Short mmCIF file of C-alpha atoms and ligand atoms in Angstrom, two decimals:
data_model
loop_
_atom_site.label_atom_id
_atom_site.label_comp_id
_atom_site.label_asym_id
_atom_site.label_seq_id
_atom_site.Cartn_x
_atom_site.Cartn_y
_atom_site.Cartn_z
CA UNK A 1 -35.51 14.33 -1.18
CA UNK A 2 -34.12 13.77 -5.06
CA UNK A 3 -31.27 11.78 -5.79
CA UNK A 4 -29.20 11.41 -8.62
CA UNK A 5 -28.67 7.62 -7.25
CA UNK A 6 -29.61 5.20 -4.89
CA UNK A 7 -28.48 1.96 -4.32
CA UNK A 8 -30.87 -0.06 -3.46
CA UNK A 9 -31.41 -3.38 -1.45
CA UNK A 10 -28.08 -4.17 -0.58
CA UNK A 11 -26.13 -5.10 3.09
CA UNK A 12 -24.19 -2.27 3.72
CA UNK A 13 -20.64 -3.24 6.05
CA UNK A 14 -18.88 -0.64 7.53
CA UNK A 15 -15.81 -0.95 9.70
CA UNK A 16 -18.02 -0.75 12.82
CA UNK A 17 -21.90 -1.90 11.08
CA UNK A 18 -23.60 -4.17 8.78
CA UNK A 19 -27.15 -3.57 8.01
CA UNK A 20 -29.57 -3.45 5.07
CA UNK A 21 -30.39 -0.13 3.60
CA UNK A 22 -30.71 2.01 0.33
CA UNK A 23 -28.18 4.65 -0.17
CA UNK A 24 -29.44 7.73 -1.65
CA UNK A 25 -26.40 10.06 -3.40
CA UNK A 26 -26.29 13.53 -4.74
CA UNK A 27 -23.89 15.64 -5.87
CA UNK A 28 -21.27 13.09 -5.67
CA UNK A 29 -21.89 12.55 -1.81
CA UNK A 30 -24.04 9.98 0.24
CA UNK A 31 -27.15 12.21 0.96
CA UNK A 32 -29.69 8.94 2.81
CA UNK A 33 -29.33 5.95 4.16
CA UNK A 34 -32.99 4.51 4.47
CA UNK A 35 -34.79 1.25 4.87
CA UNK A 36 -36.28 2.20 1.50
CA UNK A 37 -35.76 5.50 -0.62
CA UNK A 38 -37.97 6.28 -3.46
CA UNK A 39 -36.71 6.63 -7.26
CA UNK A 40 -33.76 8.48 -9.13
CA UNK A 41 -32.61 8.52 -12.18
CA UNK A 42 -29.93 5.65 -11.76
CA UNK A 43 -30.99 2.85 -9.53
CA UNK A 44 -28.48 0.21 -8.69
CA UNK A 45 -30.09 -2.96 -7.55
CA UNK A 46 -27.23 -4.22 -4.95
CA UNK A 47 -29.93 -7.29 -4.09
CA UNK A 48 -27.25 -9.80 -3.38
CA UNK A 49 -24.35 -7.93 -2.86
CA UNK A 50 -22.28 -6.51 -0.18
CA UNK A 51 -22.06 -2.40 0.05
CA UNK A 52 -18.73 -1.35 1.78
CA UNK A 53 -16.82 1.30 1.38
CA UNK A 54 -14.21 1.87 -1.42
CA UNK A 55 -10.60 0.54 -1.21
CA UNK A 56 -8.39 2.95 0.19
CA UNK A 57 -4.44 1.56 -0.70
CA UNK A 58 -1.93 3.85 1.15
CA UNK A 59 1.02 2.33 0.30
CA UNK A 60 1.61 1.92 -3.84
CA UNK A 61 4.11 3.19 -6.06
CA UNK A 62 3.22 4.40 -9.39
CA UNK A 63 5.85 5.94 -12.42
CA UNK A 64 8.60 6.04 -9.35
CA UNK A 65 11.96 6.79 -11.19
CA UNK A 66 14.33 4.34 -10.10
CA UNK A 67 17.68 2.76 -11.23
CA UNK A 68 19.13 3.87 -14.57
CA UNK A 69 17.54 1.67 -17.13
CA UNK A 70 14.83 0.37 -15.08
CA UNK A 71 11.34 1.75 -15.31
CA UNK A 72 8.09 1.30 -13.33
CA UNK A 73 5.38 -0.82 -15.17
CA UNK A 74 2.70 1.36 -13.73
CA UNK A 75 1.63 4.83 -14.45
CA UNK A 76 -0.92 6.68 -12.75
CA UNK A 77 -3.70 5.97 -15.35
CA UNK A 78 -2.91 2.17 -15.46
CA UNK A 79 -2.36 1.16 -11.87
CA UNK A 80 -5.13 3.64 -10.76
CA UNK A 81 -7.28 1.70 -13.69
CA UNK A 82 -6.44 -1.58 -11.98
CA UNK A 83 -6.95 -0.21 -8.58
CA UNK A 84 -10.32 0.96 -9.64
CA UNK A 85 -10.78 -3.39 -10.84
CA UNK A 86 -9.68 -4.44 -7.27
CA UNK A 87 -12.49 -2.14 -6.09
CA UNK A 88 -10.39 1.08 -4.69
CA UNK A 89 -11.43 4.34 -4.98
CA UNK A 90 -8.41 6.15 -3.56
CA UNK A 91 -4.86 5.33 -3.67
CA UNK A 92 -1.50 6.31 -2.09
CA UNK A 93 1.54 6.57 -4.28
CA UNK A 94 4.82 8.03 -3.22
CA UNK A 95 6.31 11.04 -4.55
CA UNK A 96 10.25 10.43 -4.27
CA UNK A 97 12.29 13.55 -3.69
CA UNK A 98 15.37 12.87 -5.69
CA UNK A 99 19.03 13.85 -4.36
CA UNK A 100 19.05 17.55 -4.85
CA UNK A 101 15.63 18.12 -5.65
CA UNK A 102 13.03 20.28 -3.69
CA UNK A 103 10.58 18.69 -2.41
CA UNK A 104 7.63 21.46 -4.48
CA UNK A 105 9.67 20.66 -7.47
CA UNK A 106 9.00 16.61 -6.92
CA UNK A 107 5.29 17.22 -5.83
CA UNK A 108 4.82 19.09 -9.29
CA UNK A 109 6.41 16.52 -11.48
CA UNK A 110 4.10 13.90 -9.52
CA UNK A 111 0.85 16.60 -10.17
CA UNK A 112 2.12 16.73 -13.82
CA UNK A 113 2.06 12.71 -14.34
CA UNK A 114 -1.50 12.17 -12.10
CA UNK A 115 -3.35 15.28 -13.25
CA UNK A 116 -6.31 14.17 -15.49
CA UNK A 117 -4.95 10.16 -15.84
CA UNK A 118 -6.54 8.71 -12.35
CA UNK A 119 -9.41 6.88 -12.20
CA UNK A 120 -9.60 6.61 -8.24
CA UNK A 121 -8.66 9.68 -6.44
CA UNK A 122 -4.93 10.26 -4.78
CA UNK A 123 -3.31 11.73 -2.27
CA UNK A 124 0.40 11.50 -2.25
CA UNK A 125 3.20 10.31 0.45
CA UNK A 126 6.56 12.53 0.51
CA UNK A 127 9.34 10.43 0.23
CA UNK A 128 12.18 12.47 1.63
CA UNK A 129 15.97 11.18 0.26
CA UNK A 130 17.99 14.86 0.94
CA UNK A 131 16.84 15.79 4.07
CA UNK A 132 18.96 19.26 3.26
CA UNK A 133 18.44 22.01 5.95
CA UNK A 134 16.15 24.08 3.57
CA UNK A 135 14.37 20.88 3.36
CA UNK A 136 13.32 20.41 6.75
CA UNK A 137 13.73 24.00 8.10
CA UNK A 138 11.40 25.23 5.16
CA UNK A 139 9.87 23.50 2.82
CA UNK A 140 8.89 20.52 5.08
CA UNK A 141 6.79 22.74 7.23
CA UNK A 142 5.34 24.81 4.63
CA UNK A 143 4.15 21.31 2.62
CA UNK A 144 2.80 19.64 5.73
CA UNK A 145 0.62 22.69 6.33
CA UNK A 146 -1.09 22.24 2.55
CA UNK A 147 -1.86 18.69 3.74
CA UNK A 148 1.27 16.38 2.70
CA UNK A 149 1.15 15.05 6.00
CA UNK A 150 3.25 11.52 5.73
CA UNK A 151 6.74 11.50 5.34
CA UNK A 152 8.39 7.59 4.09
CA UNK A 153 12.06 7.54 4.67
CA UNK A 154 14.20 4.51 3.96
CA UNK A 155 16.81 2.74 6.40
CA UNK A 156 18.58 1.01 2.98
CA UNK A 157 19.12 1.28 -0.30
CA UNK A 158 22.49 3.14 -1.77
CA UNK A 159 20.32 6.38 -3.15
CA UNK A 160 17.49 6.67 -0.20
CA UNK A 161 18.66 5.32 3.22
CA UNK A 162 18.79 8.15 5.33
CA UNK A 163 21.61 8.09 8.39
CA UNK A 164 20.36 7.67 12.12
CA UNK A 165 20.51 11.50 12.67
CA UNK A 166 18.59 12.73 9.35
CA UNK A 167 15.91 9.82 10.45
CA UNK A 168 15.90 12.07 14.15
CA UNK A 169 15.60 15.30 12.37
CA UNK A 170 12.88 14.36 10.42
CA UNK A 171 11.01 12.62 13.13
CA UNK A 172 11.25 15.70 14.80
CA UNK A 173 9.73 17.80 12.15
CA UNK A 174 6.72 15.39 11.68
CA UNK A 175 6.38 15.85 15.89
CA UNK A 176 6.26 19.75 15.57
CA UNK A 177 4.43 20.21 12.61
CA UNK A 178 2.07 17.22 13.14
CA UNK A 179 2.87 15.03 10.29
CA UNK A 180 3.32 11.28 10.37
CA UNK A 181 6.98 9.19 9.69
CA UNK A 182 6.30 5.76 7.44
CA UNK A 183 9.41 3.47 7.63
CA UNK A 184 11.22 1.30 5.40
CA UNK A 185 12.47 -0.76 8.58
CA UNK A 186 15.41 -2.59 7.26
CA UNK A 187 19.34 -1.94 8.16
CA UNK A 188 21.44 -0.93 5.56
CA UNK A 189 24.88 -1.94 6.88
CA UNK A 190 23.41 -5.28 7.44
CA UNK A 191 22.21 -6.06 3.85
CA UNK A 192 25.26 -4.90 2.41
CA UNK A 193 27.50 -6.90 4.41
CA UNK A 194 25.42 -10.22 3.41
CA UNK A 195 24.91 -9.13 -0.25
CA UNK A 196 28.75 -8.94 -0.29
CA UNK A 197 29.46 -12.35 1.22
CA UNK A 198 26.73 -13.94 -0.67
CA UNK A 199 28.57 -12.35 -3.63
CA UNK A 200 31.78 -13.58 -2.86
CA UNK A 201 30.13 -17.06 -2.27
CA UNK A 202 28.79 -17.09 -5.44
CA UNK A 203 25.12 -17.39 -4.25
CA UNK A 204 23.40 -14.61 -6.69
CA UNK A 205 20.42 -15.86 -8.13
CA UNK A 206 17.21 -14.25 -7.37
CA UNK A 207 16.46 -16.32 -4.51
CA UNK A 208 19.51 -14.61 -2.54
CA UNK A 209 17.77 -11.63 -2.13
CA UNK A 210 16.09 -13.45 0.89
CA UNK A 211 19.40 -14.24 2.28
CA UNK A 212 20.82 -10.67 2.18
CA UNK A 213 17.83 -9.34 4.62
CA UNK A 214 16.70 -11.97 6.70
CA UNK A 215 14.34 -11.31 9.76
CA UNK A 216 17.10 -9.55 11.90
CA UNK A 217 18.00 -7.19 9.49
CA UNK A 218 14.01 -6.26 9.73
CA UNK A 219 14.12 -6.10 13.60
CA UNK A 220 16.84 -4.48 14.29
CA UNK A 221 15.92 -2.01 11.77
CA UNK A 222 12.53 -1.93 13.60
CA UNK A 223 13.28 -1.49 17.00
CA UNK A 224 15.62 1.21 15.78
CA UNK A 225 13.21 3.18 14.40
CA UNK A 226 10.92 2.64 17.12
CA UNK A 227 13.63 3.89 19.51
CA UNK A 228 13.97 6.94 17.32
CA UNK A 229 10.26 7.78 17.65
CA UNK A 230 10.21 7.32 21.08
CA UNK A 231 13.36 9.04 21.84
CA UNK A 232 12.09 12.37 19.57
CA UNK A 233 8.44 11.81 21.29
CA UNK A 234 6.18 11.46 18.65
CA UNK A 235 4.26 8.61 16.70
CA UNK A 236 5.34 6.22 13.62
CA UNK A 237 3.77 4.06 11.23
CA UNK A 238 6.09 0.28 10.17
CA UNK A 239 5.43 -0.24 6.78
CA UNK A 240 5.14 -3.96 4.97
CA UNK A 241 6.28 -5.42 8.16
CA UNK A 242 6.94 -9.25 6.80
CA UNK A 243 7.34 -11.47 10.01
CA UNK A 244 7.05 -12.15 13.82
CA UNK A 245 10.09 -10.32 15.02
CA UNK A 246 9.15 -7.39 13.59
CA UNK A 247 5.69 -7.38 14.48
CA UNK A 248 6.19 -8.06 17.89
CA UNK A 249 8.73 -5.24 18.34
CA UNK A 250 5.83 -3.29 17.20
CA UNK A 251 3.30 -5.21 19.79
CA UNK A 252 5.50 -4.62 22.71
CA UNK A 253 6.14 -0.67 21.74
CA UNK A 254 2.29 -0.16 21.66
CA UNK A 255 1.81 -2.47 24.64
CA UNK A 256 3.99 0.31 26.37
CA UNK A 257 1.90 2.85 25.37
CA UNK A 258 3.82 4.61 22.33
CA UNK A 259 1.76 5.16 19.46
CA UNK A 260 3.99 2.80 16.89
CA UNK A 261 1.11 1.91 14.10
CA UNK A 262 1.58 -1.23 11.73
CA UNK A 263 1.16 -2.42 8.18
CA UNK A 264 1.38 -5.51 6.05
CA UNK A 265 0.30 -6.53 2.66
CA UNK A 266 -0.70 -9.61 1.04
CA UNK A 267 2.82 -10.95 -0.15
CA UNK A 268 3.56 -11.36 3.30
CA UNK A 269 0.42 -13.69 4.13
CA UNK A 270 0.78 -15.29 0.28
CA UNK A 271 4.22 -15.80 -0.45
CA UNK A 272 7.68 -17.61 1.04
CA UNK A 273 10.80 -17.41 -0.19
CA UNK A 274 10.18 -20.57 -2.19
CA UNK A 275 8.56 -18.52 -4.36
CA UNK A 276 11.80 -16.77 -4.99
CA UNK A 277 13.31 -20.23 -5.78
CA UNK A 278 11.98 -21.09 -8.89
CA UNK A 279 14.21 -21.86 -11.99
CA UNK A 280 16.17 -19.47 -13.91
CA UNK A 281 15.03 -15.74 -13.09
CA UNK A 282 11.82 -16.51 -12.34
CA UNK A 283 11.77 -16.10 -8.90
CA UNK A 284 12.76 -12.26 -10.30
CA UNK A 285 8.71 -12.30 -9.54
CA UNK A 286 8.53 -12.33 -6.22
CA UNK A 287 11.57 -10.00 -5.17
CA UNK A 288 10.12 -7.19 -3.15
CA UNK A 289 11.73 -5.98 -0.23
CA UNK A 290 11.21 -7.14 2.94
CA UNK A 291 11.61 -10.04 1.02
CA UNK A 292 8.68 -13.12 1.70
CA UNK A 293 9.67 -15.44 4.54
CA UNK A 294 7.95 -18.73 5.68
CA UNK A 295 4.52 -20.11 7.29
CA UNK A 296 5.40 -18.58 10.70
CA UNK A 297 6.05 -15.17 9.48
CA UNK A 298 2.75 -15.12 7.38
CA UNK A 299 1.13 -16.82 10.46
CA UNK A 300 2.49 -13.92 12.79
CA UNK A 301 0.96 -11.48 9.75
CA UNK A 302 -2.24 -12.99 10.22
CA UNK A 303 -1.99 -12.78 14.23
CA UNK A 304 -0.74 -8.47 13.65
CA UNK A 305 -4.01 -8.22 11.52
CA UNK A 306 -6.40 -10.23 14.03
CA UNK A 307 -5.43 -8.29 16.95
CA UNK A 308 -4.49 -5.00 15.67
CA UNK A 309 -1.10 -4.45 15.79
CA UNK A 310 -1.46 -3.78 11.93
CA UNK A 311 -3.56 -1.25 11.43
CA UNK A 312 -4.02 -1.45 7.55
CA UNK A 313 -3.13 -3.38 5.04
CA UNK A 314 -1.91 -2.12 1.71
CA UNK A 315 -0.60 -3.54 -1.45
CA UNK A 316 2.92 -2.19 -1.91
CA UNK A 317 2.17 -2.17 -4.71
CA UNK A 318 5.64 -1.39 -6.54
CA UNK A 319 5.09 -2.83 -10.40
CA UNK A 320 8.32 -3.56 -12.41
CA UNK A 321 7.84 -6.30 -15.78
CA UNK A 322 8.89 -10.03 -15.68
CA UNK A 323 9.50 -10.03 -19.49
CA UNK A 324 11.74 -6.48 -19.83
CA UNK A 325 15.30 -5.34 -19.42
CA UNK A 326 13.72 -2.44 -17.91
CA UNK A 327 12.13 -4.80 -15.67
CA UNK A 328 13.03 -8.27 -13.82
CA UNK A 329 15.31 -8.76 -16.22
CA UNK A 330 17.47 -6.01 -16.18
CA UNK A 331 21.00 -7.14 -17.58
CA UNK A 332 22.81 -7.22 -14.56
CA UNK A 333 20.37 -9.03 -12.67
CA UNK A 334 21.90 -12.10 -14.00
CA UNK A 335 25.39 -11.64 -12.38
CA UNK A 336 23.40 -10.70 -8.72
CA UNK A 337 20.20 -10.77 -7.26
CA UNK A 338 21.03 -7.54 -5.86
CA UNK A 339 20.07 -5.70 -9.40
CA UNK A 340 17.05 -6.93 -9.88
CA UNK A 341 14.11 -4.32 -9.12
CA UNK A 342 12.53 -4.45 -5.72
CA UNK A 343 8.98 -4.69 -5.80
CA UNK A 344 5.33 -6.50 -7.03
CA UNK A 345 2.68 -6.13 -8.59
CA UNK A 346 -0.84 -6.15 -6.38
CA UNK A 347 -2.92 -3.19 -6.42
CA UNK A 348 -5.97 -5.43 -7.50
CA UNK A 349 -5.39 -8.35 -5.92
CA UNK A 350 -4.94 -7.03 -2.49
CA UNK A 351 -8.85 -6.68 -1.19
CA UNK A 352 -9.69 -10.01 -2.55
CA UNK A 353 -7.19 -11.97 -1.46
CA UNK A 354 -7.66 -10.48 2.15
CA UNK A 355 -11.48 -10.94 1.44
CA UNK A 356 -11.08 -14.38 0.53
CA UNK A 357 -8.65 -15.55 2.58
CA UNK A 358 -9.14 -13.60 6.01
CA UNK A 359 -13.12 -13.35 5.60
CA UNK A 360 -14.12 -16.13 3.59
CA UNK A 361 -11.59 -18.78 5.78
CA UNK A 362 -12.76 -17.30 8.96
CA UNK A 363 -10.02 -15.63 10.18
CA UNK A 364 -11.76 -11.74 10.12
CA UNK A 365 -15.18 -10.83 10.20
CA UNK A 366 -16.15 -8.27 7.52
CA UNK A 367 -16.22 -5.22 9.52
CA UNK A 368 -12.59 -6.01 10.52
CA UNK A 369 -11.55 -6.00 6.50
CA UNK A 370 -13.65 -2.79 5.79
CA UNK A 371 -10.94 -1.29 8.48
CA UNK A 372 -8.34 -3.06 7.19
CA UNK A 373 -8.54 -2.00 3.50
CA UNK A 374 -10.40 1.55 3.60
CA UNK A 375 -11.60 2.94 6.61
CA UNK A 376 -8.55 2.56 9.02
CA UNK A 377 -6.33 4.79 6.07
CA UNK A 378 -8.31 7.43 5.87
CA UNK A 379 -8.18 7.54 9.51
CA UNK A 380 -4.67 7.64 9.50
CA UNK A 381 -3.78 9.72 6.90
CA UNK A 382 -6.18 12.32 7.11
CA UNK A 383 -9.20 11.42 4.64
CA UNK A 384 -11.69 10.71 7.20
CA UNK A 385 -14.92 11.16 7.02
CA UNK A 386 -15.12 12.57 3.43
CA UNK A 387 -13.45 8.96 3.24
CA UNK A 388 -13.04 5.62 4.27
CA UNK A 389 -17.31 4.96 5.45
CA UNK A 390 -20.62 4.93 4.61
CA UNK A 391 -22.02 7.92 6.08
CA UNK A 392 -24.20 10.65 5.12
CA UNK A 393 -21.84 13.83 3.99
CA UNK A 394 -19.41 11.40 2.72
CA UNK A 395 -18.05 10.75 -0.52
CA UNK A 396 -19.96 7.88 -2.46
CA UNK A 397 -16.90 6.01 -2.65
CA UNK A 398 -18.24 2.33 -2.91
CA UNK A 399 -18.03 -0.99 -3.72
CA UNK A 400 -20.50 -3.38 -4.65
CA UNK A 401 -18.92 -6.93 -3.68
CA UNK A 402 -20.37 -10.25 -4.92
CA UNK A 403 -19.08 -12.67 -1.74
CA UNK A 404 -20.21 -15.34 -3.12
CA UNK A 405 -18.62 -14.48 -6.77
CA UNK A 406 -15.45 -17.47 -7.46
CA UNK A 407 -12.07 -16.15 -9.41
CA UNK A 408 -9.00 -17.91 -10.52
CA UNK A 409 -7.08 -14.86 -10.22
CA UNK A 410 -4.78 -14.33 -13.78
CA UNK A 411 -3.02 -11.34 -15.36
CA UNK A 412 -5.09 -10.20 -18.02
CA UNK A 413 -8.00 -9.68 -15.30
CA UNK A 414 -6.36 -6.87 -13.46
CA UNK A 415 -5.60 -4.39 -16.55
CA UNK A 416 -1.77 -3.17 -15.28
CA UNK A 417 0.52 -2.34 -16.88
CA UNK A 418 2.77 -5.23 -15.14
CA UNK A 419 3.03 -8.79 -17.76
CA UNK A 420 2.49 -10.85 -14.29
CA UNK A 421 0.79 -11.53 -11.24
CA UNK A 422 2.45 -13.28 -8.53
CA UNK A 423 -0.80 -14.59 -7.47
CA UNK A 424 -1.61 -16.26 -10.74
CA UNK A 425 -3.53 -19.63 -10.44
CA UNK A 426 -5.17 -18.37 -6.90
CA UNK A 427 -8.38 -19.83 -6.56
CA UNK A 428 -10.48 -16.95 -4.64
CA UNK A 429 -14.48 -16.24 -3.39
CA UNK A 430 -15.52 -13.07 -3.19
CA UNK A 431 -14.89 -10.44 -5.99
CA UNK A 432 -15.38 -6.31 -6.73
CA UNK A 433 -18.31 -6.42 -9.43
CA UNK A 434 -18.86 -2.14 -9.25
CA UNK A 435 -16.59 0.61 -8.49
CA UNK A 436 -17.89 3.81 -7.84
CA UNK A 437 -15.99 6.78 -6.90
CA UNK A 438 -17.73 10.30 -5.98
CA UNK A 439 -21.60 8.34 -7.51
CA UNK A 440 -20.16 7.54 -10.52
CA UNK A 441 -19.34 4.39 -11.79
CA UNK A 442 -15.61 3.63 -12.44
CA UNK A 443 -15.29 0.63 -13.00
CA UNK A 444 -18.50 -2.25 -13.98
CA UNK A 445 -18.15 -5.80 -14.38
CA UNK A 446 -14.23 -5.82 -14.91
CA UNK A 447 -14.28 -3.47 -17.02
CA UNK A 448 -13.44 0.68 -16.26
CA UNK A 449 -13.98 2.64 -19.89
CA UNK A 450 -11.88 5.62 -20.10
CA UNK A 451 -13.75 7.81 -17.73
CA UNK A 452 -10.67 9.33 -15.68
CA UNK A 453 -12.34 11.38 -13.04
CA UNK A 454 -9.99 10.96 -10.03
CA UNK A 455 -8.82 14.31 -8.40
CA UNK A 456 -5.87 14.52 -5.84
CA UNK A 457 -7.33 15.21 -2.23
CA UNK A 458 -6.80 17.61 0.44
CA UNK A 459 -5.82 16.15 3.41
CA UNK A 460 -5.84 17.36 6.85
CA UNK A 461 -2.84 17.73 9.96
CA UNK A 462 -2.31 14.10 11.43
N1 DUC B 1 9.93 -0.58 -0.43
C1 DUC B 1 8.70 -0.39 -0.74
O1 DUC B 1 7.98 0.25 -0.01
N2 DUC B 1 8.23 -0.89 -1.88
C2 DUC B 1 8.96 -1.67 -2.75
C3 DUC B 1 10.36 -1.78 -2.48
C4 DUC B 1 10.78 -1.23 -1.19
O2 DUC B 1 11.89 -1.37 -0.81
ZN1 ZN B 2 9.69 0.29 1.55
ZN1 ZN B 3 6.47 0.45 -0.97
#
């Protein structure tokens, strides 16, 4: 046999395996996995390192449109450049129907802002905010037979929250055409009563925003849409679920037998909402919504992770700048917390920090994280095999991890276009050192070149 590549001498770790063996690609694909394979013209020597399969992140949000004024610090060529840095190879983003829109119109203007600017490959989430009859009766249908098979619909926020009966008719869509519901699991009613009162109390710095959605806004909001899914008869996936409440309403709906699936992300193992108590607006940083809670909550995160009530674990990765009125600082966000932009930055950081904190402190073994962070999403949304392992016939979509490699995590490492990390100072051990998406390398030693050879994938029926 004649490769273009191999990869030799390395321990391979897939979400089931680890063994040693050299990986022989051609054509873009993994051709051999041998004890020993002969030459090529590129040999990697992986002596050292570990071989697992590329990041897959299937929850980020890149160029979103969102309030007037404010604007996303990430396009598709810079957070899919810093993706490629934190050692993914495919990425997630949402593509948000606006109010009136079709939903072909907002895939196109997503196409038109990835096409020929990704350095990991894509495939893209529907976010649906009209659910007009056209939309689901149509267009819906028609789009989850090309392969736009996950559908995120929000429970809050003034411009996306969708009312109990849209939520139903669009679960119900998903069950008959076979696509798969993500929800933003937190009550709307709720929030707005307690960012009023807070309001009127005069408690409106950033660190309010933890106080206008505390844990039972999450749960309630959980169980509801658990109830919905079970009621309509068909499956769900709870996105960046923050604490114990809401991961045990997830527990006991899967202990019962309904197929409710889980995520978290690392702000919810990293962060409390001291973090959002810092002086002036810089807890502004660590807004994201659910908002970060306290050492139970991120214990409970760890817990959903161990025993697989989360099934994956993605960034959220939802970029806005500390240092911009477009940003964290967005004039009003002064008079309330409830104008500054929801999100943070952590498309990079996510594998490493689960790496070094879950592997490295003994809390996963490494097969666990290669499900975790790769293999588990492109189970789940319809990548797998070409996807998500080291097989023959699959994509050579790797990473080349030096566990024994120490990083003070800081900005200017993870080449965003966010001014911040919220993990800045973290001390962690184990770090990407090659990227490499379809056999080629995309990213080397921290740094990617300009080499912008992500495509968006087909993906098949959930
Ligand atoms: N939901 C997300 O999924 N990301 C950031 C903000 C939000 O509310
Ligand atoms: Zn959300
Ligand atoms: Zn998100």
């Amino acid at each position: 046999m004649t490769f273009e590549t191999i990869i030799r001498g390395g321990t391979i770790v897939t979400a089931s395996d680890t063994f040693s063996a050299d990986i022989g690609i051609s054509g873009g694909r993994i051709t051999a996995l041998s004890e020993t394979l002969g030459d090529a013209p590129e040999i990697i020597d992986a002596t050292g390192l570990l071989v697992m399969p590329g990041g897959i992140d299937s929850h980020v949000h890149l160029d979103q449109p969102g309030a007037p004024g404010i604007v996303m610090a990430d396009t598709f060529e810079t957070g899919t450049r810093s993706a490629a840095i934190g050692g993914n190879t495919t990425v997630l983003p949402f593509c948000l129907q606006q109010k009136g829109q079709s939903l072909r119109q907002a895939i196109s203007d997503y196409q038109a802002k990835a096409n020929g600017n990704c350095y990991t490959d894509i495939a893209l989430h529907l976010i649906i905010t009209d659910p007009a009859p056209q939309v689901l009766g149509q267009e819906l249908p028609a789009l989850i037979a090309e392969g736009y098979t996950s559908i995120k619909i929000f429970m809050t926020y003034d411009d996306l929250k969708l009312a109990d009966s849209d939520i139903l008719a669009v679960l119900d869509v998903a069950r008959q055409h076979r696509a798969l519901v993500m929800v933003h699991a937190e009550g709307y009613d709720a929030i707005r009563f307690l960012t009023e009162r807070l309001e009127r109390e005069g408690r409106t710095a950033p660190f309010f925003h933890g106080a206008s959605r505390p844990i039972p806004v999450e749960r309630e909001a959980t169980h509801r849409a658990i109830s919905f899914a079970e009621i309509v008869g068909t499956e769900a996936m709870i996105v960046h679920v923050s604490n114990r409440q809401a991961m045990e309403e997830i527990r006991r709906a899967q202990q019962r037998g309904l197929r409710i699936h889980g995520e978290t992300c690392p702000q919810y193992l990293m962060l409390t909402e001291a973090d959002m108590d810092r002086p002036g607006m810089e807890g502004a940083k660590y807004v994201c919504s659910p908002p970060p809670r306290d050492s139970d909550s991120q214990a409970a995160c760890w817990e959903g992770l161990q025993q697989g009530v989360f099934e994956v674990f993605s960034s959220d990765h939802c970029p806005y700048r500390y240092e911009d009125e477009a940003g964290k600082k967005a004039p009003d966000g002064n008079n309330s917390f409830r104008y500054v932009p929801n999100g943070i930055p952590g498309i990079a950081t996510r594998m490493p920090i689960l790496f070094s904190e879950g592997v490295g402190k003994g809390r996963i073994d490494l097969n666990r994280f290669v499900a975790l962070t790769s293999t588990n999403h492109a189970k789940r949304y319809g990548l797998y095999p070409r996807k998500g392992t080291i097989a023959v016939g699959s994509d050579a979509d790797l990473v080349l991890w030096d566990a024994t490699r120490d990083v003070v995590i800081t900005h200017s490492l993870l080449k965003d276009g966010c001014d911040y990390t919220p993990y800045e100072g973290l001390a962690v051990r184990g770090w990407p050192v090659r990227t490499l998406l379809r056999g080629v390398t995309v990213m080397k030693d921290a740094e990617t070149g300009s080499r912008r050879s992500g495509m968006e994938l087909q993906r098949s029926l959930f």
